[in-house]
PDB file of C-alpha atoms in Angstrom:
ATOM      1  CA  MET A   1       6.671 -26.547   0.762  1.00 45.00           C
ATOM      2  CA  THR A   2       7.957 -24.237   3.442  1.00 56.00           C
ATOM      3  CA  GLU A   3       5.307 -21.725   4.331  1.00 90.00           C
ATOM      4  CA  ILE A   4       5.413 -17.989   3.889  1.00 97.00           C
ATOM      5  CA  LEU A   5       3.296 -15.873   6.216  1.00 98.00           C
ATOM      6  CA  VAL A   6       1.228 -13.058   4.691  1.00 98.00           C
ATOM      7  CA  LEU A   7      -0.192 -10.643   7.240  1.00 97.00           C
ATOM      8  CA  GLY A   8      -3.342  -8.891   6.119  1.00 95.00           C
ATOM      9  CA  GLY A   9      -3.843 -11.899   3.874  1.00 95.00           C
ATOM     10  CA  THR A  10      -7.358 -10.836   2.911  1.00 93.00           C
ATOM     11  CA  GLY A  11      -6.529  -7.158   2.369  1.00 93.00           C
ATOM     12  CA  LYS A  12      -5.788  -5.128  -0.755  1.00 95.00           C
ATOM     13  CA  THR A  13      -2.153  -6.147  -1.046  1.00 96.00           C
ATOM     14  CA  GLY A  14      -2.174  -9.304   1.051  1.00 97.00           C
ATOM     15  CA  ARG A  15      -4.685 -11.257  -0.995  1.00 96.00           C
ATOM     16  CA  ARG A  16      -2.751 -10.427  -4.151  1.00 98.00           C
ATOM     17  CA  VAL A  17       0.535 -11.516  -2.578  1.00 98.00           C
ATOM     18  CA  VAL A  18      -1.105 -14.799  -1.560  1.00 97.00           C
ATOM     19  CA  ALA A  19      -2.326 -15.320  -5.131  1.00 97.00           C
ATOM     20  CA  ARG A  20       1.119 -14.647  -6.636  1.00 97.00           C
ATOM     21  CA  LEU A  21       2.818 -17.033  -4.227  1.00 97.00           C
ATOM     22  CA  ARG A  22       0.325 -19.780  -4.994  1.00 96.00           C
ATOM     23  CA  GLU A  23       0.989 -19.281  -8.704  1.00 96.00           C
ATOM     24  CA  GLN A  24       4.661 -19.904  -7.935  1.00 94.00           C
ATOM     25  CA  GLY A  25       3.849 -23.173  -6.165  1.00 95.00           C
ATOM     26  CA  PHE A  26       4.112 -21.955  -2.589  1.00 95.00           C
ATOM     27  CA  ASN A  27       1.612 -22.589   0.180  1.00 94.00           C
ATOM     28  CA  PRO A  28       1.368 -19.161   1.855  1.00 96.00           C
ATOM     29  CA  ARG A  29      -0.242 -18.807   5.257  1.00 96.00           C
ATOM     30  CA  ALA A  30      -2.748 -15.951   5.014  1.00 96.00           C
ATOM     31  CA  ALA A  31      -3.346 -14.375   8.409  1.00 97.00           C
ATOM     32  CA  SER A  32      -5.867 -11.733   9.406  1.00 95.00           C
ATOM     33  CA  ARG A  33      -8.148 -10.805  12.266  1.00 92.00           C
ATOM     34  CA  SER A  34     -11.058 -12.742  10.783  1.00 87.00           C
ATOM     35  CA  GLY A  35      -9.278 -15.437   8.764  1.00 81.00           C
ATOM     36  CA  THR A  36      -8.659 -19.115   9.453  1.00 88.00           C
ATOM     37  CA  GLN A  37      -5.187 -18.159  10.700  1.00 94.00           C
ATOM     38  CA  ARG A  38      -6.072 -15.412  13.133  1.00 96.00           C
ATOM     39  CA  PHE A  39      -3.646 -12.529  13.587  1.00 97.00           C
ATOM     40  CA  ASP A  40      -4.308  -9.291  15.418  1.00 97.00           C
ATOM     41  CA  TRP A  41      -1.613  -6.664  15.921  1.00 97.00           C
ATOM     42  CA  GLN A  42      -3.195  -5.692  19.226  1.00 95.00           C
ATOM     43  CA  ASP A  43      -3.440  -9.264  20.538  1.00 96.00           C
ATOM     44  CA  GLU A  44       0.019 -10.751  20.946  1.00 96.00           C
ATOM     45  CA  THR A  45      -1.445 -14.139  21.845  1.00 97.00           C
ATOM     46  CA  THR A  46      -2.245 -14.558  18.122  1.00 97.00           C
ATOM     47  CA  TRP A  47       1.325 -13.987  16.955  1.00 98.00           C
ATOM     48  CA  GLU A  48       3.159 -17.181  17.874  1.00 97.00           C
ATOM     49  CA  ALA A  49       0.858 -19.558  16.017  1.00 96.00           C
ATOM     50  CA  ALA A  50       1.070 -17.361  12.940  1.00 96.00           C
ATOM     51  CA  VAL A  51       4.883 -17.443  12.748  1.00 96.00           C
ATOM     52  CA  THR A  52       5.513 -21.039  13.841  1.00 96.00           C
ATOM     53  CA  GLY A  53       7.080 -23.021  11.005  1.00 95.00           C
ATOM     54  CA  VAL A  54       7.463 -19.954   8.792  1.00 96.00           C
ATOM     55  CA  ARG A  55      10.709 -18.801   7.190  1.00 96.00           C
ATOM     56  CA  ALA A  56       9.522 -15.556   5.535  1.00 98.00           C
ATOM     57  CA  ALA A  57       6.785 -13.044   6.317  1.00 98.00           C
ATOM     58  CA  TYR A  58       5.048 -10.204   4.512  1.00 98.00           C
ATOM     59  CA  LEU A  59       4.187  -7.387   6.902  1.00 98.00           C
ATOM     60  CA  VAL A  60       1.510  -4.727   6.719  1.00 97.00           C
ATOM     61  CA  ASP A  61       1.671  -2.642   9.871  1.00 95.00           C
ATOM     62  CA  ALA A  62      -1.112  -1.949  12.345  1.00 92.00           C
ATOM     63  CA  GLN A  63      -1.934   1.548  11.019  1.00 89.00           C
ATOM     64  CA  THR A  64      -2.044   2.779  14.620  1.00 90.00           C
ATOM     65  CA  SER A  65       0.031   5.201  16.670  1.00 88.00           C
ATOM     66  CA  ASP A  66       1.991   2.270  18.147  1.00 93.00           C
ATOM     67  CA  ALA A  67       2.585   0.535  14.801  1.00 94.00           C
ATOM     68  CA  ALA A  68       6.374   0.769  15.020  1.00 94.00           C
ATOM     69  CA  GLU A  69       6.424  -0.704  18.516  1.00 96.00           C
ATOM     70  CA  ARG A  70       4.168  -3.542  17.353  1.00 97.00           C
ATOM     71  CA  LEU A  71       6.488  -4.240  14.412  1.00 97.00           C
ATOM     72  CA  ARG A  72       9.526  -4.290  16.685  1.00 97.00           C
ATOM     73  CA  ALA A  73       7.942  -6.743  19.121  1.00 98.00           C
ATOM     74  CA  PHE A  74       6.700  -8.954  16.303  1.00 98.00           C
ATOM     75  CA  GLY A  75      10.106  -8.952  14.618  1.00 98.00           C
ATOM     76  CA  GLU A  76      11.785 -10.116  17.811  1.00 97.00           C
ATOM     77  CA  LEU A  77       9.315 -12.982  18.189  1.00 98.00           C
ATOM     78  CA  ALA A  78       9.507 -13.940  14.525  1.00 98.00           C
ATOM     79  CA  VAL A  79      13.293 -14.174  14.548  1.00 98.00           C
ATOM     80  CA  ALA A  80      13.219 -16.171  17.779  1.00 97.00           C
ATOM     81  CA  LYS A  81      10.835 -18.621  16.069  1.00 97.00           C
ATOM     82  CA  GLY A  82      13.106 -19.053  13.078  1.00 96.00           C
ATOM     83  CA  VAL A  83      11.768 -16.524  10.567  1.00 97.00           C
ATOM     84  CA  GLU A  84      14.660 -15.549   8.310  1.00 97.00           C
ATOM     85  CA  ARG A  85      13.168 -12.944   5.981  1.00 98.00           C
ATOM     86  CA  LEU A  86      10.791 -10.010   6.488  1.00 98.00           C
ATOM     87  CA  VAL A  87       9.247  -7.938   3.697  1.00 98.00           C
ATOM     88  CA  LEU A  88       7.533  -4.755   4.878  1.00 98.00           C
ATOM     89  CA  LEU A  89       4.959  -2.740   2.963  1.00 98.00           C
ATOM     90  CA  SER A  90       5.777   0.894   3.691  1.00 96.00           C
ATOM     91  CA  ALA A  91       5.097   3.962   1.524  1.00 95.00           C
ATOM     92  CA  ARG A  92       7.281   6.140  -0.671  1.00 95.00           C
ATOM     93  CA  VAL A  93       5.866   9.258   0.916  1.00 93.00           C
ATOM     94  CA  TRP A  94       7.624   8.460   4.213  1.00 87.00           C
ATOM     95  CA  GLY A  95      10.953   8.643   2.439  1.00 83.00           C
ATOM     96  CA  GLU A  96       9.850  11.877   0.762  1.00 82.00           C
ATOM     97  CA  PHE A  97       8.870  13.411   4.106  1.00 77.00           C
ATOM     98  CA  GLY A  98      12.223  12.264   5.460  1.00 68.00           C
ATOM     99  CA  GLU A  99      11.255  11.938   9.109  1.00 61.00           C
ATOM    100  CA  GLY A 100       8.668  10.404  11.393  1.00 60.00           C
ATOM    101  CA  GLY A 101       5.725   8.615   9.826  1.00 62.00           C
ATOM    102  CA  GLY A 102       6.424   5.103   8.706  1.00 76.00           C
ATOM    103  CA  LEU A 103      10.206   5.376   8.907  1.00 91.00           C
ATOM    104  CA  ALA A 104      10.082   4.224  12.533  1.00 93.00           C
ATOM    105  CA  GLY A 105       8.351   1.050  11.371  1.00 94.00           C
ATOM    106  CA  GLU A 106      10.968   0.521   8.684  1.00 96.00           C
ATOM    107  CA  LYS A 107      13.718   0.901  11.279  1.00 96.00           C
ATOM    108  CA  ALA A 108      12.051  -1.661  13.547  1.00 96.00           C
ATOM    109  CA  VAL A 109      12.096  -4.233  10.752  1.00 97.00           C
ATOM    110  CA  GLN A 110      15.649  -3.361   9.725  1.00 97.00           C
ATOM    111  CA  GLU A 111      16.825  -3.937  13.297  1.00 97.00           C
ATOM    112  CA  SER A 112      14.934  -7.219  13.755  1.00 98.00           C
ATOM    113  CA  GLY A 113      17.894  -9.468  12.981  1.00 97.00           C
ATOM    114  CA  ALA A 114      16.176 -11.011   9.961  1.00 98.00           C
ATOM    115  CA  GLU A 115      16.932 -10.362   6.315  1.00 98.00           C
ATOM    116  CA  TRP A 116      14.706  -7.451   5.380  1.00 98.00           C
ATOM    117  CA  THR A 117      13.269  -5.806   2.299  1.00 98.00           C
ATOM    118  CA  ILE A 118      11.257  -2.564   2.360  1.00 98.00           C
ATOM    119  CA  LEU A 119       8.645  -1.810  -0.300  1.00 98.00           C
ATOM    120  CA  ARG A 120       7.758   1.864  -0.713  1.00 97.00           C
ATOM    121  CA  PRO A 121       4.913   2.200  -3.226  1.00 98.00           C
ATOM    122  CA  THR A 122       3.262   5.405  -4.361  1.00 98.00           C
ATOM    123  CA  TRP A 123      -0.522   5.789  -4.116  1.00 98.00           C
ATOM    124  CA  PHE A 124      -2.259   2.635  -5.305  1.00 98.00           C
ATOM    125  CA  ALA A 125      -4.284   2.919  -8.506  1.00 98.00           C
ATOM    126  CA  GLN A 126      -6.746   0.508  -6.880  1.00 98.00           C
ATOM    127  CA  ASN A 127      -7.567   3.043  -4.169  1.00 97.00           C
ATOM    128  CA  PHE A 128     -10.043   4.482  -6.670  1.00 98.00           C
ATOM    129  CA  SER A 129     -11.941   1.180  -6.737  1.00 97.00           C
ATOM    130  CA  GLU A 130     -11.148  -0.494  -3.411  1.00 96.00           C
ATOM    131  CA  ASP A 131     -10.643   2.212  -0.782  1.00 96.00           C
ATOM    132  CA  PRO A 132     -13.799   4.059   0.340  1.00 96.00           C
ATOM    133  CA  LEU A 133     -11.780   7.278   0.632  1.00 97.00           C
ATOM    134  CA  LEU A 134     -11.834   7.490  -3.171  1.00 97.00           C
ATOM    135  CA  SER A 135     -14.171   4.730  -4.335  1.00 97.00           C
ATOM    136  CA  GLU A 136     -17.234   6.264  -2.707  1.00 97.00           C
ATOM    137  CA  PRO A 137     -16.832   9.652  -4.475  1.00 97.00           C
ATOM    138  CA  VAL A 138     -16.123   7.825  -7.745  1.00 97.00           C
ATOM    139  CA  ALA A 139     -19.339   5.845  -7.317  1.00 96.00           C
ATOM    140  CA  ALA A 140     -21.231   9.045  -6.517  1.00 96.00           C
ATOM    141  CA  GLY A 141     -19.947  10.683  -9.690  1.00 97.00           C
ATOM    142  CA  GLU A 142     -17.976  13.555  -8.157  1.00 97.00           C
ATOM    143  CA  VAL A 143     -14.461  13.513  -6.719  1.00 98.00           C
ATOM    144  CA  SER A 144     -13.368  16.610  -4.767  1.00 97.00           C
ATOM    145  CA  LEU A 145      -9.694  16.766  -3.839  1.00 97.00           C
ATOM    146  CA  SER A 146      -7.090  19.340  -2.842  1.00 97.00           C
ATOM    147  CA  THR A 147      -4.348  17.796  -4.986  1.00 97.00           C
ATOM    148  CA  GLY A 148      -4.596  20.642  -7.497  1.00 97.00           C
ATOM    149  CA  ASP A 149      -2.408  20.075 -10.545  1.00 97.00           C
ATOM    150  CA  GLY A 150      -0.014  17.898  -8.575  1.00 97.00           C
ATOM    151  CA  ARG A 151       0.976  14.672 -10.283  1.00 98.00           C
ATOM    152  CA  GLU A 152       1.196  11.147  -8.928  1.00 98.00           C
ATOM    153  CA  PRO A 153       2.741   8.051 -10.585  1.00 98.00           C
ATOM    154  CA  PHE A 154       0.004   5.703  -9.345  1.00 98.00           C
ATOM    155  CA  VAL A 155       1.266   2.137  -8.943  1.00 98.00           C
ATOM    156  CA  ASP A 156      -0.759  -0.946  -9.837  1.00 98.00           C
ATOM    157  CA  LEU A 157      -1.298  -3.198  -6.823  1.00 98.00           C
ATOM    158  CA  ASP A 158      -0.697  -6.243  -8.997  1.00 98.00           C
ATOM    159  CA  ASP A 159       2.847  -4.977  -9.563  1.00 98.00           C
ATOM    160  CA  VAL A 160       3.341  -4.353  -5.834  1.00 98.00           C
ATOM    161  CA  ALA A 161       2.158  -7.879  -5.042  1.00 98.00           C
ATOM    162  CA  GLU A 162       4.418  -9.437  -7.654  1.00 98.00           C
ATOM    163  CA  VAL A 163       7.435  -7.558  -6.282  1.00 98.00           C
ATOM    164  CA  ALA A 164       6.520  -8.671  -2.750  1.00 98.00           C
ATOM    165  CA  ALA A 165       6.183 -12.293  -3.815  1.00 98.00           C
ATOM    166  CA  VAL A 166       9.604 -12.237  -5.481  1.00 98.00           C
ATOM    167  CA  ALA A 167      11.225 -10.623  -2.435  1.00 98.00           C
ATOM    168  CA  LEU A 168       9.641 -13.231  -0.155  1.00 98.00           C
ATOM    169  CA  ALA A 169      10.483 -16.277  -2.237  1.00 96.00           C
ATOM    170  CA  GLU A 170      13.761 -15.518  -3.992  1.00 96.00           C
ATOM    171  CA  PRO A 171      17.259 -14.597  -2.781  1.00 96.00           C
ATOM    172  CA  GLY A 172      18.990 -11.367  -3.665  1.00 97.00           C
ATOM    173  CA  HIS A 173      16.682  -8.788  -2.099  1.00 98.00           C
ATOM    174  CA  ALA A 174      17.992  -8.572   1.461  1.00 98.00           C
ATOM    175  CA  GLY A 175      18.787  -5.057   2.611  1.00 98.00           C
ATOM    176  CA  GLN A 176      16.963  -3.442  -0.315  1.00 98.00           C
ATOM    177  CA  ILE A 177      14.508  -0.542  -0.251  1.00 98.00           C
ATOM    178  CA  TYR A 178      12.397  -0.587  -3.397  1.00 98.00           C
ATOM    179  CA  ASP A 179      10.522   2.554  -4.374  1.00 98.00           C
ATOM    180  CA  LEU A 180       7.611   1.428  -6.548  1.00 98.00           C
ATOM    181  CA  SER A 181       5.685   3.657  -8.939  1.00 98.00           C
ATOM    182  CA  GLY A 182       3.779   3.490 -12.176  1.00 98.00           C
ATOM    183  CA  PRO A 183       5.400   4.501 -15.494  1.00 98.00           C
ATOM    184  CA  GLU A 184       3.904   7.999 -15.697  1.00 98.00           C
ATOM    185  CA  ALA A 185       2.873  10.787 -13.353  1.00 98.00           C
ATOM    186  CA  ILE A 186      -0.641  12.100 -13.983  1.00 98.00           C
ATOM    187  CA  THR A 187      -2.851  14.592 -12.202  1.00 98.00           C
ATOM    188  CA  TRP A 188      -5.686  13.308 -10.077  1.00 98.00           C
ATOM    189  CA  GLY A 189      -8.114  14.966 -12.433  1.00 98.00           C
ATOM    190  CA  GLU A 190      -6.576  13.014 -15.306  1.00 98.00           C
ATOM    191  CA  ALA A 191      -6.917   9.827 -13.260  1.00 98.00           C
ATOM    192  CA  VAL A 192     -10.622  10.491 -12.701  1.00 98.00           C
ATOM    193  CA  ALA A 193     -11.037  11.220 -16.417  1.00 98.00           C
ATOM    194  CA  GLU A 194      -9.424   7.870 -17.280  1.00 98.00           C
ATOM    195  CA  ILE A 195     -11.853   6.097 -14.953  1.00 98.00           C
ATOM    196  CA  ALA A 196     -14.824   7.945 -16.437  1.00 98.00           C
ATOM    197  CA  ARG A 197     -13.727   6.988 -19.950  1.00 97.00           C
ATOM    198  CA  ALA A 198     -13.263   3.328 -18.996  1.00 97.00           C
ATOM    199  CA  ALA A 199     -16.554   3.234 -17.081  1.00 97.00           C
ATOM    200  CA  GLY A 200     -18.469   4.975 -19.855  1.00 96.00           C
ATOM    201  CA  ARG A 201     -20.104   7.498 -17.550  1.00 96.00           C
ATOM    202  CA  THR A 202     -19.628  11.024 -16.253  1.00 97.00           C
ATOM    203  CA  ILE A 203     -17.449  11.448 -13.164  1.00 97.00           C
ATOM    204  CA  ALA A 204     -16.622  15.038 -12.272  1.00 98.00           C
ATOM    205  CA  PHE A 205     -13.397  16.184 -10.649  1.00 98.00           C
ATOM    206  CA  ARG A 206     -13.473  19.278  -8.449  1.00 97.00           C
ATOM    207  CA  SER A 207     -10.341  20.990  -7.203  1.00 96.00           C
ATOM    208  CA  VAL A 208     -10.973  22.313  -3.692  1.00 97.00           C
ATOM    209  CA  ASP A 209      -8.874  23.621  -0.835  1.00 96.00           C
ATOM    210  CA  GLY A 210      -7.610  21.602   2.081  1.00 95.00           C
ATOM    211  CA  GLU A 211     -10.211  22.865   4.518  1.00 96.00           C
ATOM    212  CA  GLU A 212     -12.981  21.670   2.207  1.00 96.00           C
ATOM    213  CA  VAL A 213     -11.392  18.215   2.015  1.00 96.00           C
ATOM    214  CA  ARG A 214     -11.164  18.018   5.801  1.00 96.00           C
ATOM    215  CA  ARG A 215     -14.761  19.156   6.194  1.00 96.00           C
ATOM    216  CA  GLN A 216     -16.029  16.594   3.698  1.00 96.00           C
ATOM    217  CA  LEU A 217     -14.091  13.733   5.255  1.00 97.00           C
ATOM    218  CA  VAL A 218     -15.341  14.545   8.767  1.00 97.00           C
ATOM    219  CA  ALA A 219     -18.891  14.786   7.398  1.00 97.00           C
ATOM    220  CA  ARG A 220     -18.416  11.309   5.904  1.00 97.00           C
ATOM    221  CA  GLY A 221     -17.529   9.958   9.350  1.00 97.00           C
ATOM    222  CA  TYR A 222     -13.742  10.009   9.286  1.00 96.00           C
ATOM    223  CA  PRO A 223     -11.971  11.139  12.483  1.00 95.00           C
ATOM    224  CA  GLU A 224     -10.609  14.674  12.482  1.00 95.00           C
ATOM    225  CA  ALA A 225      -7.028  13.431  12.881  1.00 93.00           C
ATOM    226  CA  TYR A 226      -7.400  11.142   9.880  1.00 94.00           C
ATOM    227  CA  ALA A 227      -8.874  13.938   7.769  1.00 96.00           C
ATOM    228  CA  THR A 228      -5.992  16.219   8.699  1.00 95.00           C
ATOM    229  CA  GLY A 229      -3.468  13.521   7.819  1.00 92.00           C
ATOM    230  CA  VAL A 230      -5.050  12.916   4.423  1.00 95.00           C
ATOM    231  CA  GLU A 231      -4.981  16.613   3.650  1.00 95.00           C
ATOM    232  CA  SER A 232      -1.269  16.789   4.510  1.00 94.00           C
ATOM    233  CA  LEU A 233      -0.659  14.002   2.005  1.00 94.00           C
ATOM    234  CA  PHE A 234      -2.715  15.822  -0.623  1.00 96.00           C
ATOM    235  CA  GLU A 235      -0.771  19.034   0.041  1.00 96.00           C
ATOM    236  CA  HIS A 236       2.451  17.105  -0.527  1.00 95.00           C
ATOM    237  CA  ILE A 237       1.077  16.083  -3.923  1.00 96.00           C
ATOM    238  CA  ARG A 238      -0.293  19.547  -4.747  1.00 96.00           C
ATOM    239  CA  LEU A 239       3.177  21.002  -4.223  1.00 96.00           C
ATOM    240  CA  GLY A 240       4.605  18.561  -6.755  1.00 95.00           C
ATOM    241  CA  ARG A 241       6.693  16.600  -4.274  1.00 93.00           C
ATOM    242  CA  GLY A 242       5.477  13.123  -5.218  1.00 93.00           C
ATOM    243  CA  ALA A 243       5.663  13.215  -9.016  1.00 97.00           C
ATOM    244  CA  GLU A 244       9.029  11.533  -9.534  1.00 97.00           C
ATOM    245  CA  LEU A 245       9.071   8.117 -11.201  1.00 98.00           C
ATOM    246  CA  SER A 246      10.728   5.180  -9.415  1.00 98.00           C
ATOM    247  CA  ASP A 247      12.400   2.131 -10.931  1.00 97.00           C
ATOM    248  CA  GLY A 248      11.687  -0.506  -8.261  1.00 98.00           C
ATOM    249  CA  VAL A 249       9.265  -2.534 -10.383  1.00 98.00           C
ATOM    250  CA  ARG A 250      11.739  -2.672 -13.251  1.00 98.00           C
ATOM    251  CA  ARG A 251      14.644  -3.564 -10.940  1.00 98.00           C
ATOM    252  CA  VAL A 252      12.815  -6.512  -9.397  1.00 98.00           C
ATOM    253  CA  LEU A 253      10.639  -7.781 -12.245  1.00 98.00           C
ATOM    254  CA  GLY A 254      12.701  -6.785 -15.283  1.00 98.00           C
ATOM    255  CA  ARG A 255       9.748  -5.068 -16.975  1.00 98.00           C
ATOM    256  CA  GLU A 256       7.913  -1.781 -16.976  1.00 98.00           C
ATOM    257  CA  PRO A 257       5.097  -1.276 -14.457  1.00 98.00           C
ATOM    258  CA  GLY A 258       1.469  -1.270 -15.541  1.00 98.00           C
ATOM    259  CA  THR A 259      -0.202   1.984 -16.559  1.00 98.00           C
ATOM    260  CA  PHE A 260      -3.135   3.669 -14.876  1.00 98.00           C
ATOM    261  CA  ARG A 261      -5.114   3.364 -18.095  1.00 98.00           C
ATOM    262  CA  ALA A 262      -4.618  -0.411 -18.144  1.00 98.00           C
ATOM    263  CA  TYR A 263      -5.858  -0.602 -14.544  1.00 98.00           C
ATOM    264  CA  ALA A 264      -8.920   1.519 -15.334  1.00 98.00           C
ATOM    265  CA  GLU A 265      -9.781  -0.498 -18.430  1.00 97.00           C
ATOM    266  CA  ARG A 266      -9.700  -3.891 -16.718  1.00 97.00           C
ATOM    267  CA  THR A 267     -11.670  -2.756 -13.660  1.00 97.00           C
ATOM    268  CA  ALA A 268     -15.392  -3.506 -13.612  1.00 89.00           C
ATOM    269  CA  TRP A 269     -16.772  -0.102 -12.698  1.00 92.00           C
ATOM    270  CA  GLY A 270     -20.419  -0.735 -13.514  1.00 70.00           C
ATOM    271  CA  THR A 271     -22.667   2.113 -12.399  1.00 55.00           C
ATOM    272  CA  GLY A 272     -20.494   2.637  -9.341  1.00 47.00           C
ATOM    273  CA  ALA A 273     -17.020   1.814  -8.096  1.00 41.00           C
TER     274      ALA A 273
END
């Protein structure tokens, strides 16, 4: 069957997209820097082989300062090689900020000449178990954040992957921007409490200021610029600007999205994350 390219095919979203496509009978081509199909955003010599013979591609950008430029160059090559459909993983927060950020990457894909679909999820529930930013504090038993009482409708990555697979494989999603969230907005302290309950152990949540978050992240080895960026995202949440629910999962899949509690209960927390 015609192949679908999944960039970041071994990553948090990519491996789930690959799994969903295989369940549907497709033979997706998983590409990554260390996979069988090598793909590196910073090495354009790896691009052509990845897109050859492909009609649709799932894109996760380079997460670098030149990510939009990389997406634009890749889109031009992909279309020239016959790719007809591009599905980009973006983030809802870029639409909430309204300028800069990932919107330049979205524009690059929209102007590629291919059919395009943009996915804008909220914070992933799985960040608590799969992203060291949060999983390490969870494992240590204390999570200190500057999100205050701000609420977030955490989205389940399984829902994001299922939406992506549908947009890649089925018609009817060209030109759509899907905001994806969970079914309820909870505080980050409530999220940690749900994890503690599911894990059967004590995990404390501490509300701290932004400077404390930046200091902790730098002490953990994160670059200063990254720590500052994370704090700006947390401030956005603390001010209540990310709490709105979105209907993208329901629009695409015809069902309600999974809850944070369901994610926490099916995750094997053990004595750590």
